Amino acid sequence: MSELKSICVFCGSKSGNDQQFQRSAIELGRLMAQRNISLVYGGGSVGLMGIIADAVLDSGGRVIGVIPRQLATKELLHPGATEMHVVEDMHSRKAKMSECSDAFIAMPGGYGTLEELFEVVSWVQLGIYSKPVGLLNTSGFYDPLLNMVEHCIETEFIKPKYRDLIIADESPSSLIDHLQRHELPVIEKILDLEEI
């Protein structure tokens, strides 16, 4: 069982139309603080980003924000973050967030959340990262995405063993437990595209 000192959470800058999304963000934030796991996130004060950051801070936890300069306005940048990194662009943001994290969780979100999720999953598949990736599948939000992954496996665009690159759970507590004990599939050194 690996000790997680920090988890990067990808999530929406909106709150969504289901109160359970917000409740799960609060529960995850409180749990991370209780377990002494730092939150690494996009640095915002709005939507689910702001909700989870507030929950961690309100519970005495540590919050590390990473935000691009163009988004670091008074309206968006979280003023209470324990540590805030203002970076030049989105690419720098993702690199810094990954560098600071032992694992990743995607909560509900839009294009940006999905893009961040699939980039880290791709990089784990390529052996660039060796860190677990989880989906907080609140109210079945990620069921369509998980079905798409199964479709990609059935149509032989993803190897079956890479199904285990993503851990999905509705419960924040159970998801953190899974991330701590998860063993990634063996990633061979890729010599050509046929091996992916």
mmCIF file of C-alpha atoms in Angstrom:
data_model
loop_
_atom_site.group_PDB
_atom_site.id
_atom_site.type_symbol
_atom_site.label_atom_id
_atom_site.label_comp_id
_atom_site.label_asym_id
_atom_site.label_seq_id
_atom_site.Cartn_x
_atom_site.Cartn_y
_atom_site.Cartn_z
ATOM 1 C CA MET A 1 0.000 0.000 0.000
ATOM 2 C CA SER A 2 1.574 3.270 -1.117
ATOM 3 C CA GLU A 3 1.307 6.405 0.983
ATOM 4 C CA LEU A 4 -0.344 9.277 -0.844
ATOM 5 C CA LYS A 5 0.905 12.658 0.279
ATOM 6 C CA SER A 6 -0.803 14.621 -2.477
ATOM 7 C CA ILE A 7 -3.579 14.063 -5.012
ATOM 8 C CA CYS A 8 -4.160 16.186 -8.084
ATOM 9 C CA VAL A 9 -7.897 16.695 -8.561
ATOM 10 C CA PHE A 10 -9.264 17.655 -11.970
ATOM 11 C CA CYS A 11 -12.759 19.124 -11.806
ATOM 12 C CA GLY A 12 -15.145 21.647 -13.254
ATOM 13 C CA SER A 13 -15.042 25.405 -12.900
ATOM 14 C CA LYS A 14 -18.832 25.046 -12.706
ATOM 15 C CA SER A 15 -20.813 23.240 -10.008
ATOM 16 C CA GLY A 16 -23.105 21.184 -12.238
ATOM 17 C CA ASN A 17 -26.837 20.646 -11.889
ATOM 18 C CA ASP A 18 -26.756 17.855 -9.295
ATOM 19 C CA GLN A 19 -26.238 18.788 -5.632
ATOM 20 C CA GLN A 20 -24.486 15.461 -5.156
ATOM 21 C CA PHE A 21 -21.560 16.728 -7.241
ATOM 22 C CA GLN A 22 -21.016 19.465 -4.680
ATOM 23 C CA ARG A 23 -21.548 17.158 -1.689
ATOM 24 C CA SER A 24 -19.000 14.683 -3.068
ATOM 25 C CA ALA A 25 -16.469 17.481 -3.615
ATOM 26 C CA ILE A 26 -16.898 18.558 0.022
ATOM 27 C CA GLU A 27 -16.614 14.963 1.252
ATOM 28 C CA LEU A 28 -13.469 14.323 -0.812
ATOM 29 C CA GLY A 29 -11.878 17.565 0.408
ATOM 30 C CA ARG A 30 -12.597 16.789 4.061
ATOM 31 C CA LEU A 31 -11.270 13.243 3.707
ATOM 32 C CA MET A 32 -8.056 14.447 2.089
ATOM 33 C CA ALA A 33 -7.465 16.881 4.956
ATOM 34 C CA GLN A 34 -8.259 14.208 7.567
ATOM 35 C CA ARG A 35 -5.818 11.787 5.915
ATOM 36 C CA ASN A 36 -3.147 14.488 5.608
ATOM 37 C CA ILE A 37 -3.228 14.361 1.800
ATOM 38 C CA SER A 38 -2.550 17.703 0.103
ATOM 39 C CA LEU A 39 -4.877 18.876 -2.661
ATOM 40 C CA VAL A 40 -3.193 19.866 -5.910
ATOM 41 C CA TYR A 41 -5.626 21.523 -8.302
ATOM 42 C CA GLY A 42 -6.166 24.225 -10.896
ATOM 43 C CA GLY A 43 -6.086 27.115 -8.426
ATOM 44 C CA GLY A 44 -9.605 28.440 -8.990
ATOM 45 C CA SER A 45 -12.181 29.714 -6.518
ATOM 46 C CA VAL A 46 -15.265 28.901 -8.616
ATOM 47 C CA GLY A 47 -17.314 25.767 -9.295
ATOM 48 C CA LEU A 48 -16.235 22.384 -7.974
ATOM 49 C CA MET A 49 -12.651 23.669 -7.895
ATOM 50 C CA GLY A 50 -13.548 26.270 -5.299
ATOM 51 C CA ILE A 51 -15.767 23.880 -3.366
ATOM 52 C CA ILE A 52 -13.109 21.199 -2.891
ATOM 53 C CA ALA A 53 -10.403 23.766 -2.070
ATOM 54 C CA ASP A 54 -12.656 25.356 0.571
ATOM 55 C CA ALA A 55 -13.470 21.928 2.044
ATOM 56 C CA VAL A 56 -9.780 21.029 2.385
ATOM 57 C CA LEU A 57 -8.913 24.417 3.907
ATOM 58 C CA ASP A 58 -11.921 24.421 6.266
ATOM 59 C CA SER A 59 -10.767 21.002 7.533
ATOM 60 C CA GLY A 60 -7.224 22.215 8.192
ATOM 61 C CA GLY A 61 -5.663 20.669 5.087
ATOM 62 C CA ARG A 62 -3.120 21.927 2.571
ATOM 63 C CA VAL A 63 -4.077 23.278 -0.865
ATOM 64 C CA ILE A 64 -1.609 23.748 -3.720
ATOM 65 C CA GLY A 65 -3.048 25.743 -6.612
ATOM 66 C CA VAL A 66 -1.568 25.988 -10.097
ATOM 67 C CA ILE A 67 -3.113 28.573 -12.395
ATOM 68 C CA PRO A 68 -2.081 30.168 -15.706
ATOM 69 C CA ARG A 69 -1.326 33.882 -15.553
ATOM 70 C CA GLN A 70 -4.223 34.764 -17.869
ATOM 71 C CA LEU A 71 -6.714 33.145 -15.458
ATOM 72 C CA ALA A 72 -5.138 34.492 -12.268
ATOM 73 C CA THR A 73 -7.609 37.337 -11.808
ATOM 74 C CA LYS A 74 -9.144 38.292 -8.480
ATOM 75 C CA GLU A 75 -12.370 36.546 -9.517
ATOM 76 C CA LEU A 76 -10.759 33.192 -10.342
ATOM 77 C CA LEU A 77 -7.602 32.702 -8.266
ATOM 78 C CA HIS A 78 -8.359 31.186 -4.847
ATOM 79 C CA PRO A 79 -7.158 33.692 -2.219
ATOM 80 C CA GLY A 80 -6.887 31.141 0.584
ATOM 81 C CA ALA A 81 -4.677 28.499 -1.044
ATOM 82 C CA THR A 82 -1.764 27.373 1.114
ATOM 83 C CA GLU A 83 0.538 27.612 -1.885
ATOM 84 C CA MET A 84 -0.200 29.154 -5.296
ATOM 85 C CA HIS A 85 1.873 28.753 -8.444
ATOM 86 C CA VAL A 86 1.105 31.212 -11.249
ATOM 87 C CA VAL A 87 2.476 29.715 -14.474
ATOM 88 C CA GLU A 88 2.731 30.937 -18.050
ATOM 89 C CA ASP A 89 0.275 28.640 -19.827
ATOM 90 C CA MET A 90 -1.938 25.556 -19.658
ATOM 91 C CA HIS A 91 0.911 23.204 -20.597
ATOM 92 C CA SER A 92 3.029 24.518 -17.722
ATOM 93 C CA ARG A 93 0.037 24.179 -15.416
ATOM 94 C CA LYS A 94 -0.462 20.489 -16.185
ATOM 95 C CA ALA A 95 3.261 19.759 -15.868
ATOM 96 C CA LYS A 96 3.443 21.470 -12.460
ATOM 97 C CA MET A 97 0.284 19.785 -11.185
ATOM 98 C CA SER A 98 1.637 16.369 -12.213
ATOM 99 C CA GLU A 99 5.025 17.076 -10.668
ATOM 100 C CA CYS A 100 3.413 17.919 -7.298
ATOM 101 C CA SER A 101 1.113 14.857 -7.158
ATOM 102 C CA ASP A 102 1.277 11.195 -6.153
ATOM 103 C CA ALA A 103 -2.069 10.333 -7.787
ATOM 104 C CA PHE A 104 -4.897 11.848 -9.824
ATOM 105 C CA ILE A 105 -8.678 12.034 -9.387
ATOM 106 C CA ALA A 106 -11.124 13.404 -11.937
ATOM 107 C CA MET A 107 -14.397 14.672 -10.489
ATOM 108 C CA PRO A 108 -17.241 15.732 -12.797
ATOM 109 C CA GLY A 109 -16.282 18.465 -15.243
ATOM 110 C CA GLY A 110 -16.233 19.513 -18.876
ATOM 111 C CA TYR A 111 -13.754 19.587 -21.740
ATOM 112 C CA GLY A 112 -10.826 20.761 -19.606
ATOM 113 C CA THR A 113 -11.354 18.024 -17.010
ATOM 114 C CA LEU A 114 -11.644 15.339 -19.676
ATOM 115 C CA GLU A 115 -8.556 16.603 -21.482
ATOM 116 C CA GLU A 116 -6.502 16.568 -18.272
ATOM 117 C CA LEU A 117 -7.775 13.096 -17.388
ATOM 118 C CA PHE A 118 -6.936 11.533 -20.724
ATOM 119 C CA GLU A 119 -3.531 13.156 -20.898
ATOM 120 C CA VAL A 120 -2.438 11.605 -17.593
ATOM 121 C CA VAL A 121 -3.970 8.220 -18.491
ATOM 122 C CA SER A 122 -2.100 8.294 -21.821
ATOM 123 C CA TRP A 123 1.137 9.202 -20.078
ATOM 124 C CA VAL A 124 0.708 6.371 -17.556
ATOM 125 C CA GLN A 125 0.074 3.975 -20.463
ATOM 126 C CA LEU A 126 3.302 5.166 -22.088
ATOM 127 C CA GLY A 127 5.239 4.709 -18.841
ATOM 128 C CA ILE A 128 5.957 8.436 -18.430
ATOM 129 C CA TYR A 129 4.105 8.452 -15.091
ATOM 130 C CA SER A 130 3.646 5.593 -12.668
ATOM 131 C CA LYS A 131 0.835 7.106 -10.652
ATOM 132 C CA PRO A 132 -2.732 5.853 -10.116
ATOM 133 C CA VAL A 133 -5.672 7.608 -11.772
ATOM 134 C CA GLY A 134 -9.199 7.610 -10.344
ATOM 135 C CA LEU A 135 -12.650 8.756 -11.382
ATOM 136 C CA LEU A 136 -15.013 10.016 -8.691
ATOM 137 C CA ASN A 137 -18.077 8.637 -10.446
ATOM 138 C CA THR A 138 -20.654 10.728 -8.589
ATOM 139 C CA SER A 139 -24.250 9.912 -9.585
ATOM 140 C CA GLY A 140 -22.863 7.764 -12.420
ATOM 141 C CA PHE A 141 -21.414 10.853 -14.130
ATOM 142 C CA TYR A 142 -18.609 8.858 -15.749
ATOM 143 C CA ASP A 143 -20.664 5.799 -16.762
ATOM 144 C CA PRO A 144 -20.797 6.908 -20.445
ATOM 145 C CA LEU A 145 -17.027 7.418 -20.471
ATOM 146 C CA LEU A 146 -16.400 4.007 -18.914
ATOM 147 C CA ASN A 147 -18.702 2.487 -21.543
ATOM 148 C CA MET A 148 -16.626 4.238 -24.212
ATOM 149 C CA VAL A 149 -13.439 2.741 -22.767
ATOM 150 C CA GLU A 150 -15.078 -0.709 -22.957
ATOM 151 C CA HIS A 151 -16.042 0.019 -26.572
ATOM 152 C CA CYS A 152 -12.417 0.931 -27.348
ATOM 153 C CA ILE A 153 -11.317 -2.369 -25.788
ATOM 154 C CA GLU A 154 -13.907 -4.355 -27.756
ATOM 155 C CA THR A 155 -12.820 -2.702 -30.996
ATOM 156 C CA GLU A 156 -9.143 -3.352 -30.129
ATOM 157 C CA PHE A 157 -7.989 0.253 -29.822
ATOM 158 C CA ILE A 158 -7.131 -0.277 -26.133
ATOM 159 C CA LYS A 159 -5.571 -3.466 -24.758
ATOM 160 C CA PRO A 160 -7.764 -5.133 -22.083
ATOM 161 C CA LYS A 161 -5.023 -4.825 -19.440
ATOM 162 C CA TYR A 162 -5.146 -1.035 -19.786
ATOM 163 C CA ARG A 163 -8.703 -1.023 -18.483
ATOM 164 C CA ASP A 164 -7.031 -0.973 -15.065
ATOM 165 C CA LEU A 165 -5.319 2.353 -15.739
ATOM 166 C CA ILE A 166 -8.534 4.014 -14.503
ATOM 167 C CA ILE A 167 -10.129 3.254 -11.134
ATOM 168 C CA ALA A 168 -13.768 4.351 -10.806
ATOM 169 C CA ASP A 169 -15.746 4.620 -7.573
ATOM 170 C CA GLU A 170 -18.737 6.637 -6.344
ATOM 171 C CA SER A 171 -17.414 6.881 -2.793
ATOM 172 C CA PRO A 172 -14.610 9.377 -2.088
ATOM 173 C CA SER A 173 -13.327 7.276 0.818
ATOM 174 C CA SER A 174 -13.323 4.040 -1.140
ATOM 175 C CA LEU A 175 -11.691 5.732 -4.140
ATOM 176 C CA ILE A 176 -8.788 7.020 -2.022
ATOM 177 C CA ASP A 177 -8.391 3.524 -0.526
ATOM 178 C CA HIS A 178 -8.284 2.023 -4.051
ATOM 179 C CA LEU A 179 -5.697 4.573 -5.189
ATOM 180 C CA GLN A 180 -3.473 3.753 -2.197
ATOM 181 C CA ARG A 181 -3.417 0.013 -2.874
ATOM 182 C CA HIS A 182 -3.752 0.003 -6.667
ATOM 183 C CA GLU A 183 -1.091 -1.761 -8.687
ATOM 184 C CA LEU A 184 -0.730 -0.529 -12.236
ATOM 185 C CA PRO A 185 -0.537 -3.101 -15.028
ATOM 186 C CA VAL A 186 2.956 -3.876 -16.241
ATOM 187 C CA ILE A 187 3.971 -1.215 -18.753
ATOM 188 C CA GLU A 188 6.526 -2.541 -21.225
ATOM 189 C CA LYS A 189 9.041 -0.223 -22.799
ATOM 190 C CA ILE A 190 7.401 0.737 -26.077
ATOM 191 C CA LEU A 191 9.531 0.038 -29.124
ATOM 192 C CA ASP A 192 6.869 0.588 -31.751
ATOM 193 C CA LEU A 193 3.214 1.591 -31.993
ATOM 194 C CA GLU A 194 2.022 -2.019 -32.251
ATOM 195 C CA GLU A 195 3.001 -2.536 -28.609
ATOM 196 C CA ILE A 196 0.736 0.177 -27.202
#
